[in-house]
GROMACS .gro file of C-alpha atoms in nm:
model
  261
    1MET     CA    1 -13.129 -11.106  -9.229
    2ALA     CA    2 -12.781 -10.955  -9.267
    3LYS     CA    3 -12.712 -10.626  -9.089
    4SER     CA    4 -12.566 -10.308  -9.238
    5GLY     CA    5 -12.222 -10.373  -9.389
    6ASP     CA    6 -12.248 -10.752  -9.331
    7ARG     CA    7 -12.104 -10.985  -9.594
    8ALA     CA    8 -12.331 -11.259  -9.727
    9ARG     CA    9 -12.151 -11.563  -9.866
   10THR     CA   10 -12.326 -11.806 -10.097
   11THR     CA   11 -12.262 -12.176 -10.058
   12ALA     CA   12 -12.496 -12.373 -10.280
   13ALA     CA   13 -12.416 -12.226 -10.623
   14PRO     CA   14 -12.057 -12.319 -10.723
   15ALA     CA   15 -12.021 -12.003 -10.934
   16LEU     CA   16 -12.089 -11.784 -10.632
   17SER     CA   17 -11.922 -11.986 -10.359
   18ALA     CA   18 -11.596 -11.787 -10.377
   19LEU     CA   19 -11.763 -11.446 -10.376
   20ASP     CA   20 -11.829 -11.210 -10.087
   21PHE     CA   21 -12.107 -10.955 -10.131
   22ALA     CA   22 -12.080 -10.637  -9.924
   23LEU     CA   23 -12.438 -10.511  -9.900
   24ASP     CA   24 -12.465 -10.188  -9.704
   25ARG     CA   25 -12.824 -10.141  -9.590
   26GLY     CA   26 -12.745  -9.795  -9.457
   27SER     CA   27 -12.628  -9.670  -9.796
   28PRO     CA   28 -12.848  -9.445 -10.012
   29VAL     CA   29 -12.759  -9.675 -10.303
   30PRO     CA   30 -13.048  -9.923 -10.349
   31LEU     CA   31 -12.968 -10.280 -10.251
   32TYR     CA   32 -13.060 -10.414 -10.594
   33HIS     CA   33 -12.810 -10.174 -10.751
   34GLN     CA   34 -12.536 -10.274 -10.506
   35LEU     CA   35 -12.594 -10.640 -10.588
   36ALA     CA   36 -12.607 -10.575 -10.962
   37GLN     CA   37 -12.281 -10.377 -10.951
   38GLN     CA   38 -12.099 -10.650 -10.761
   39LEU     CA   39 -12.228 -10.924 -10.990
   40GLU     CA   40 -12.130 -10.719 -11.296
   41ALA     CA   41 -11.781 -10.663 -11.153
   42ALA     CA   42 -11.742 -11.038 -11.093
   43ILE     CA   43 -11.847 -11.106 -11.453
   44GLY     CA   44 -11.621 -10.833 -11.590
   45HIS     CA   45 -11.316 -10.972 -11.407
   46GLY     CA   46 -11.387 -11.330 -11.514
   47VAL     CA   47 -11.470 -11.453 -11.163
   48LEU     CA   48 -11.811 -11.548 -11.300
   49ALA     CA   49 -11.740 -11.698 -11.641
   50PRO     CA   50 -11.977 -11.764 -11.933
   51GLY     CA   51 -12.190 -12.069 -11.850
   52ASN     CA   52 -12.172 -12.029 -11.471
   53LEU     CA   53 -12.504 -12.072 -11.293
   54LEU     CA   54 -12.624 -11.833 -11.023
   55GLY     CA   55 -12.925 -12.038 -10.918
   56ASN     CA   56 -13.283 -11.914 -10.906
   57GLU     CA   57 -13.416 -11.596 -10.746
   58VAL     CA   58 -13.561 -11.770 -10.440
   59ASP     CA   59 -13.229 -11.938 -10.356
   60LEU     CA   60 -13.037 -11.617 -10.413
   61SER     CA   61 -13.269 -11.411 -10.194
   62VAL     CA   62 -13.231 -11.661  -9.908
   63ARG     CA   63 -12.851 -11.684  -9.943
   64LEU     CA   64 -12.805 -11.308  -9.956
   65GLY     CA   65 -13.067 -11.213  -9.700
   66LEU     CA   66 -13.255 -11.000  -9.952
   67SER     CA   67 -13.615 -10.987 -10.064
   68ARG     CA   68 -13.702 -11.171 -10.383
   69PRO     CA   69 -13.808 -10.848 -10.566
   70THR     CA   70 -13.469 -10.693 -10.484
   71VAL     CA   71 -13.282 -10.991 -10.629
   72ARG     CA   72 -13.515 -11.002 -10.930
   73GLN     CA   73 -13.450 -10.634 -11.004
   74ALA     CA   74 -13.072 -10.680 -10.981
   75ILE     CA   75 -13.079 -10.980 -11.213
   76GLN     CA   76 -13.311 -10.809 -11.460
   77SER     CA   77 -13.075 -10.513 -11.490
   78LEU     CA   78 -12.796 -10.752 -11.594
   79VAL     CA   79 -13.028 -10.949 -11.821
   80ASP     CA   80 -13.111 -10.618 -11.993
   81LYS     CA   81 -12.738 -10.558 -12.042
   82GLY     CA   82 -12.697 -10.902 -12.196
   83LEU     CA   83 -12.470 -11.032 -11.920
   84LEU     CA   84 -12.715 -11.286 -11.775
   85VAL     CA   85 -12.992 -11.504 -11.912
   86ARG     CA   86 -13.279 -11.680 -11.734
   87ARG     CA   87 -13.328 -12.045 -11.831
   88ARG     CA   88 -13.643 -12.229 -11.725
   89GLY     CA   89 -13.562 -12.526 -11.507
   90VAL     CA   90 -13.198 -12.422 -11.482
   91GLY     CA   91 -13.184 -12.077 -11.322
   92THR     CA   92 -12.983 -11.769 -11.402
   93GLN     CA   93 -12.673 -11.818 -11.614
   94VAL     CA   94 -12.382 -11.596 -11.714
   95VAL     CA   95 -12.389 -11.536 -12.089
   96HIS     CA   96 -12.072 -11.338 -12.138
   97SER     CA   97 -11.876 -11.053 -11.989
   98GLN     CA   98 -11.881 -10.722 -12.169
   99VAL     CA   99 -11.543 -10.571 -12.243
  100ARG     CA  100 -11.515 -10.217 -12.103
  101ARG     CA  101 -11.202 -10.054 -12.233
  102PRO     CA  102 -11.058  -9.725 -12.110
  103LEU     CA  103 -11.001  -9.476 -12.389
  104GLU     CA  104 -10.625  -9.442 -12.365
  105LEU     CA  105 -10.315  -9.542 -12.561
  106SER     CA  106 -10.304  -9.907 -12.463
  107SER     CA  107 -10.319 -10.248 -12.626
  108LEU     CA  108 -10.650 -10.433 -12.640
  109TYR     CA  109 -10.460 -10.750 -12.549
  110ASP     CA  110 -10.310 -10.589 -12.238
  111ASP     CA  111 -10.646 -10.441 -12.134
  112LEU     CA  112 -10.822 -10.776 -12.170
  113GLU     CA  113 -10.549 -10.966 -11.988
  114THR     CA  114 -10.551 -10.713 -11.701
  115ALA     CA  115 -10.930 -10.749 -11.674
  116GLY     CA  116 -10.904 -11.130 -11.653
  117GLN     CA  117 -11.080 -11.176 -11.989
  118GLY     CA  118 -10.853 -11.455 -12.116
  119PRO     CA  119 -10.763 -11.303 -12.457
  120THR     CA  120 -10.655 -11.520 -12.749
  121THR     CA  121 -10.550 -11.413 -13.098
  122GLU     CA  122 -10.575 -11.567 -13.444
  123VAL     CA  123 -10.354 -11.406 -13.707
  124VAL     CA  124 -10.560 -11.408 -14.026
  125ARG     CA  125 -10.324 -11.206 -14.246
  126ASN     CA  126  -9.964 -11.089 -14.222
  127GLU     CA  127  -9.816 -10.963 -14.546
  128VAL     CA  128  -9.658 -10.670 -14.726
  129VAL     CA  129  -9.894 -10.469 -14.952
  130PRO     CA  130  -9.892 -10.136 -15.142
  131ALA     CA  131 -10.018  -9.850 -14.923
  132ALA     CA  132 -10.358  -9.711 -15.017
  133CYS     CA  133 -10.396  -9.333 -14.997
  134ASP     CA  134 -10.546  -9.328 -14.644
  135VAL     CA  135 -10.278  -9.563 -14.511
  136ALA     CA  136 -10.001  -9.367 -14.682
  137ALA     CA  137 -10.130  -9.042 -14.537
  138ALA     CA  138 -10.153  -9.186 -14.186
  139LEU     CA  139  -9.805  -9.342 -14.189
  140GLY     CA  140  -9.630  -9.069 -14.386
  141VAL     CA  141  -9.519  -9.302 -14.667
  142PRO     CA  142  -9.563  -9.263 -15.045
  143GLU     CA  143  -9.891  -9.392 -15.187
  144GLY     CA  144  -9.819  -9.736 -15.330
  145GLY     CA  145  -9.517  -9.777 -15.105
  146GLU     CA  146  -9.475 -10.099 -14.909
  147VAL     CA  147  -9.644 -10.141 -14.570
  148THR     CA  148  -9.716 -10.446 -14.357
  149VAL     CA  149 -10.084 -10.526 -14.306
  150LEU     CA  150 -10.181 -10.738 -14.010
  151ASP     CA  151 -10.532 -10.882 -13.961
  152ARG     CA  152 -10.616 -11.051 -13.631
  153LEU     CA  153 -10.928 -11.199 -13.472
  154ARG     CA  154 -10.934 -11.137 -13.097
  155ARG     CA  155 -11.138 -11.362 -12.866
  156THR     CA  156 -11.220 -11.355 -12.494
  157HIS     CA  157 -11.327 -11.673 -12.317
  158GLY     CA  158 -11.338 -11.833 -12.662
  159ARG     CA  159 -11.587 -11.579 -12.802
  160PRO     CA  160 -11.488 -11.346 -13.089
  161VAL     CA  161 -11.494 -10.982 -12.980
  162ALA     CA  162 -11.293 -10.783 -13.236
  163LEU     CA  163 -11.138 -10.784 -13.582
  164LEU     CA  164 -10.817 -10.584 -13.579
  165ARG     CA  165 -10.639 -10.452 -13.888
  166ASN     CA  166 -10.308 -10.273 -13.842
  167TYR     CA  167 -10.070 -10.117 -14.095
  168LEU     CA  168  -9.703 -10.060 -14.008
  169PRO     CA  169  -9.402  -9.929 -14.201
  170VAL     CA  170  -9.210 -10.228 -14.339
  171PRO     CA  171  -8.869 -10.134 -14.188
  172LEU     CA  172  -9.016 -10.083 -13.840
  173LEU     CA  173  -8.991 -10.437 -13.703
  174ASP     CA  174  -9.027 -10.805 -13.789
  175LEU     CA  175  -9.383 -10.922 -13.722
  176ASP     CA  176  -9.381 -11.293 -13.642
  177SER     CA  177  -9.731 -11.444 -13.663
  178ALA     CA  178  -9.666 -11.711 -13.401
  179ARG     CA  179  -9.551 -11.451 -13.152
  180LEU     CA  180  -9.848 -11.226 -13.230
  181GLU     CA  181 -10.082 -11.513 -13.145
  182SER     CA  182  -9.939 -11.529 -12.793
  183THR     CA  183  -9.912 -11.160 -12.708
  184GLY     CA  184 -10.021 -10.811 -12.814
  185LEU     CA  185  -9.883 -10.595 -13.095
  186TYR     CA  186  -9.784 -10.312 -12.861
  187ARG     CA  187  -9.584 -10.554 -12.646
  188VAL     CA  188  -9.396 -10.666 -12.956
  189MET     CA  189  -9.330 -10.303 -13.045
  190ARG     CA  190  -9.209 -10.217 -12.695
  191SER     CA  191  -8.977 -10.519 -12.689
  192ALA     CA  192  -8.826 -10.390 -13.015
  193GLY     CA  193  -8.740 -10.062 -12.845
  194ILE     CA  194  -9.030  -9.859 -12.986
  195THR     CA  195  -9.166  -9.614 -12.729
  196LEU     CA  196  -9.530  -9.528 -12.794
  197HIS     CA  197  -9.604  -9.169 -12.697
  198SER     CA  198  -9.938  -9.050 -12.837
  199ALA     CA  199 -10.216  -9.126 -13.084
  200ARG     CA  200 -10.503  -8.974 -13.278
  201GLN     CA  201 -10.818  -9.186 -13.258
  202THR     CA  202 -11.171  -9.179 -13.398
  203VAL     CA  203 -11.456  -9.394 -13.265
  204GLY     CA  204 -11.771  -9.464 -13.467
  205ALA     CA  205 -12.034  -9.726 -13.543
  206ARG     CA  206 -12.184  -9.911 -13.840
  207ALA     CA  207 -12.363 -10.232 -13.936
  208ALA     CA  208 -12.176 -10.560 -13.988
  209THR     CA  209 -12.128 -10.697 -14.337
  210ALA     CA  210 -12.202 -11.064 -14.402
  211ARG     CA  211 -11.829 -11.149 -14.391
  212GLU     CA  212 -11.770 -10.956 -14.070
  213ALA     CA  213 -12.079 -11.107 -13.907
  214SER     CA  214 -11.956 -11.457 -13.990
  215ARG     CA  215 -11.616 -11.389 -13.835
  216LEU     CA  216 -11.761 -11.227 -13.523
  217ASP     CA  217 -12.046 -11.474 -13.465
  218GLU     CA  218 -12.305 -11.200 -13.516
  219GLU     CA  219 -12.604 -11.149 -13.745
  220GLU     CA  220 -12.552 -10.956 -14.067
  221GLY     CA  221 -12.639 -10.594 -13.995
  222ALA     CA  222 -12.557 -10.621 -13.624
  223ALA     CA  223 -12.416 -10.310 -13.460
  224LEU     CA  224 -12.038 -10.277 -13.461
  225LEU     CA  225 -11.816 -10.020 -13.296
  226THR     CA  226 -11.536  -9.890 -13.517
  227MET     CA  227 -11.204  -9.736 -13.425
  228GLN     CA  228 -10.931  -9.576 -13.637
  229ARG     CA  229 -10.604  -9.492 -13.465
  230THR     CA  230 -10.267  -9.355 -13.570
  231ALA     CA  231 -10.000  -9.407 -13.304
  232TYR     CA  232  -9.676  -9.211 -13.278
  233ASP     CA  233  -9.349  -9.287 -13.102
  234ASP     CA  234  -9.156  -9.048 -12.878
  235THR     CA  235  -8.988  -8.886 -13.180
  236GLY     CA  236  -9.324  -8.800 -13.339
  237ARG     CA  237  -9.290  -9.069 -13.606
  238PRO     CA  238  -9.614  -9.253 -13.705
  239VAL     CA  239  -9.553  -9.620 -13.627
  240GLU     CA  240  -9.897  -9.781 -13.658
  241TYR     CA  241 -10.233  -9.717 -13.823
  242GLY     CA  242 -10.522  -9.933 -13.704
  243THR     CA  243 -10.876  -9.981 -13.832
  244HIS     CA  244 -11.063 -10.205 -13.589
  245ILE     CA  245 -11.419 -10.328 -13.546
  246TYR     CA  246 -11.576 -10.453 -13.222
  247ARG     CA  247 -11.900 -10.632 -13.136
  248ALA     CA  248 -12.120 -10.365 -12.978
  249SER     CA  249 -12.300 -10.638 -12.780
  250LEU     CA  250 -11.973 -10.725 -12.603
  251TYR     CA  251 -11.765 -10.411 -12.609
  252THR     CA  252 -11.777 -10.051 -12.485
  253PHE     CA  253 -11.536  -9.760 -12.452
  254ASP     CA  254 -11.511  -9.583 -12.116
  255PHE     CA  255 -11.452  -9.207 -12.115
  256GLN     CA  256 -11.343  -8.988 -11.826
  257LEU     CA  257 -11.469  -8.632 -11.878
  258LEU     CA  258 -11.322  -8.333 -11.695
  259VAL     CA  259 -11.456  -7.981 -11.663
  260ARG     CA  260 -11.234  -7.735 -11.847
  261PRO     CA  261 -11.096  -7.474 -11.600
   0.00000   0.00000   0.00000
């Protein structure tokens, strides 16, 4: 059995062979929770990718020097979160990593890339259209005036995670679809000399339509997270209005809450 603070290294399961688990038996944090947290972190950073096998509970308990109930409880907590699945005759397998995004003015592409999520983008639409009233109000342009609408499907590890719709003033910058499929919109904006300064954002939820479900590989009526954002540059000018939807099964927002003095 490993002592307090020892590191247990797995050898038999290829998915775990490169991981060190620091299990502190003197900590008030239960061992199952320590293991679950470290496995979840490995999944979140792409070290354990979708399809990777962890082996069965007996093998894991022996490799990690833990009791079988402790390992079972750790695995079950991640099964409940949808990160792992048990397969009879195969063992425990990584299903997907959930995207946890900090609630700040940043690009989804940059956040996913930083987290090792392997983002890819498919540009579905990139054209100039008349501004509807909500778009016109957000961007400060006349209703019916020209704006660029950009629809993109964002994937991580090959799995669709979000449908992104963005509206931008036509004179702002040239939006090249090929470039947008290799990088994020905010990177393109920064490279054009646009300095993003602040944003107003609303987060909500609703059920997926049949069309959205088909695009996102979900069932019709599945839970979706929604986000509307208007971003401003350092002169106070609105430069982007986004209406995005995310698979709730794969995506969460992280909030940091502070006590008001």
